Amino acid sequence: MQTNPAHIKGHPNPVLLLKALIISGLLVISGHIELQAQSFWRKSDRNTFIRNIQFNFNIPSARAVGLGGAFVAIADDATAGMANPAGLTILTKPEISVHYKLNRFSHTENAGTEDDHNLRKHFHNDIVSQSYLSLVYPYGKFSFSVYRQELINFESSHEAAGFGSIFDSPDLDPADFEPGSKTGSDIQVNNWGAAFAFKHTRYLSVGVSTMVSTLEFSFFEHLFQRSSQTNRPVRIFSVTSSSKDTRYSINIGVKSEPTDFLSVGAVYRSGPKFNICNTIEDVDDSGGRTNIYQADQDLVFKVPDVYSFGAALSLKDNLTLSLDAVRVEYSDLIKDLDRNLNADDQATYSAEFPFTRFVDSDGIEDLVLKDRTEIHFGCEYYLMFGEWQLPLRAGFYTDPSHVVHTTVEDEALKRIFPRGKNEVHGTFGFGFVLKNKIQLDAAVNFSRSVSEVLLSAVFRF
Amino acid sequence: MVAAKTLRRLSYGLVFCLLVSVTPLPGQDTWYAAYERALENISVGRWEEAVADLERAVSLKPDPELNARTYGVWRRNYLPYYQLGLAHYNLGNYETASDYFNRSLAAGEIKNSPETLQLLRGYQKAIAEKMGTSQRELEEKIATEMEKGLELEREGNFQEALAKFEAVLTLDPEHKEAAEHLEIIKKEQEKQDNLARQKQAVDMTLAQGISHLEAGDLAEALACFEEVLKLEPTQPKALTLRKQVKDRLDRLAKEENLKQQRINELLREGIQLFESELWDEALIRFDQVLRIDPTNSEALKYRKNIAALIDEIQRRK
């Protein structure tokens, strides 16, 4: 992570500069991502800023979500391009699929005040979006697919009155910083993929999918304090970003059906590595004039790589059980970032904004984020009514905590970078098949922090 | 570092894909892929290609099935013999077509699809007409098919006989004798199926019993043989083995009884000697008991008491 001085207006204010440096040093490094769940970008060991991002690592169809996301060994519909490209060879007719998602993500921020350091404020954000769109065209033992997958579609905005609770500097009076912070983000990562699959034998298929990943990153966080002259809140500090980037990533899958009732699959999915740029602004209106200090900050945003292994068992003609193990390399997120907090660093001063740099004194990483393995399980049962069928699905998956957390023994920092909690998601779904041409599915996915409703439609030609 | 790692992983994946791609093997088809290709060929009148695809489908899945699951949520009616009949009919191979239609009827599944069944009957009549069959010829054909069916039935070839009677009924749906024999064969087949299932159960249970017997588990073995004799009371091997097991169990019971008597006798003597303070003699009796039954609690208790008493006496000295 680098901080590049851009332009400076006026004179530095040491207190605010210190704050700016803290924020610039940690703004993005504390990013954490849950598999299909939340990610927090928290920054500053003196202020609480929570940035939440949801990654949609789950297979984006209602059918797959209804199955608890255990779909690697099944992958037998138009979402296979992303789920497991090798599964595309199963299709015998062209298919178009479209998927929509309503997502509610809840999160909590430390919004402490001078009187109550542990005050927390709960927020939630709702997003409705088209999460996946695909076309599959099978041709003999080959199959081709193009698709658009929404990997991240995250919008949030919240205001936390009072963030002074964790100020531990005697120079700073928490009461001065009311009404606190205002944060907003709009982050979108889309994968535009082209998949190719080949059926090598009756029992084995391989597939590869190349993706162009686009990032649109819009973010702001403003800090306010009450002006002693006008008694109105005035902006004292901002971090803003409006970045775009395009990268390539790849998805490789293998699927085998050794018998009519058993299938196994494996997938490796690389995550794109984006560059983003933040602009840090420090506003100082002391001395009768307003001075604004600015600096740009280049950061790396690496989407974790994912490995999945799965097995599916078809019992009789109308019952399928599926089990996946998914390894998510969350550590990718912070690998290229500064993982040290300023709390135990040595401050060095320079003539250029942001004037202060922090040098790690102990060589120990203060922020850690470990890779995690998730277990997904699901079952699908077909109720038959003559020629009509009603698929019912249920499943669950484990969602181990993967929050960037601190190893520094400091109560204030522990409040900002807690260890997080493990979650278990429950999923249910059902579908309709109309005239063997149209498939409509719905599913819900719920956990402590996430509620999702998915709707899918597949058209078969 | 990350780029190097990603490249390494990609190279592994590509090498793997290459390895599996350079040795292509035949037989990539699934039954439903072959069947759907056949239906597409039929829809555009490519009859020979349709026959090839249908034969491929039949080799992968011989049994017709209505609403058969293909992949994903999709299902389809799988009636390959009817479609083969249709293709051959259009190729002018009327006899082959007729054979496939009869086979489709014999398989039975098509009867649950009235529309297709009606079409099949229509094709059969058309075949009869195209083959220039007059009413007399039709009656002769019916009589021939009936005769063949009866002969096959006498020979015990019920499956083929069934197809013949079905053929007769196709030509004359009101043919009572064919309908009666069809019913008789179905009942006979059901009976034979039941017998086969019973025989399978008898063989399996008998084998389990023998396995238990060889392992020395006489009670389990006896239960198995009893089970076999319930299913087939005159099963000779089960009768012999049950007798053997019962004899062995009786013998063992007697031996056990004698052993218990001896133990009781030794315990009684030992206790008398103990009460007479003849510790060494008593100890011998209890040791004899423990040689017969090492876990005998009475003997163990007395032995312990004697040891304690001897120990106490020696301490007092």
Coordinates of N, CA, C and O in Angstrom, one line a residue, chain B residues 121 125 142 166-176 178-179:
Chain B
R121 N -51.1 -48.6 -32.7 CA -52.1 -49.5 -33.3 C -52.4 -49.1 -34.7 O -52.6 -49.9 -35.6
K125 N -52.0 -51.4 -38.1 CA -53.0 -51.7 -39.1 C -52.5 -51.3 -40.5 O -52.8 -52.0 -41.4
I142 N -53.4 -64.1 -37.7 CA -53.8 -64.2 -36.3 C -53.6 -65.7 -35.8 O -53.1 -65.9 -34.7
E166 N -49.7 -60.5 -27.7 CA -49.9 -59.0 -27.9 C -50.1 -58.7 -29.3 O -51.0 -57.9 -29.7
A167 N -49.4 -59.4 -30.2 CA -49.5 -59.2 -31.6 C -50.9 -59.6 -32.1 O -51.5 -58.9 -32.9
V168 N -51.4 -60.7 -31.6 CA -52.7 -61.2 -31.9 C -53.7 -60.1 -31.5 O -54.6 -59.8 -32.3
L169 N -53.6 -59.6 -30.3 CA -54.5 -58.6 -29.8 C -54.4 -57.3 -30.6 O -55.4 -56.6 -30.7
T170 N -53.3 -57.0 -31.1 CA -53.1 -55.8 -31.9 C -53.9 -56.0 -33.2 O -54.6 -55.1 -33.6
L171 N -53.8 -57.2 -33.8 CA -54.6 -57.5 -35.0 C -56.1 -57.6 -34.7 O -56.9 -57.3 -35.6
D172 N -56.4 -58.2 -33.6 CA -57.8 -58.4 -33.2 C -57.9 -58.2 -31.7 O -57.8 -59.1 -30.9
P173 N -58.2 -56.9 -31.4 CA -58.3 -56.6 -29.9 C -59.4 -57.4 -29.2 O -59.3 -57.5 -27.9
E174 N -60.3 -58.0 -29.9 CA -61.4 -58.8 -29.2 C -61.0 -60.3 -29.1 O -61.9 -61.1 -28.7
H175 N -59.9 -60.7 -29.5 CA -59.5 -62.1 -29.4 C -59.4 -62.6 -28.0 O -58.5 -62.3 -27.3
K176 N -60.5 -63.4 -27.6 CA -60.6 -63.8 -26.2 C -59.5 -64.8 -25.8 O -58.9 -64.7 -24.7
A178 N -56.5 -65.2 -26.9 CA -55.2 -64.5 -26.7 C -55.2 -63.7 -25.4 O -54.2 -63.8 -24.6
A179 N -56.3 -63.1 -25.1 CA -56.4 -62.3 -23.9 C -56.3 -63.2 -22.6 O -55.6 -62.9 -21.7

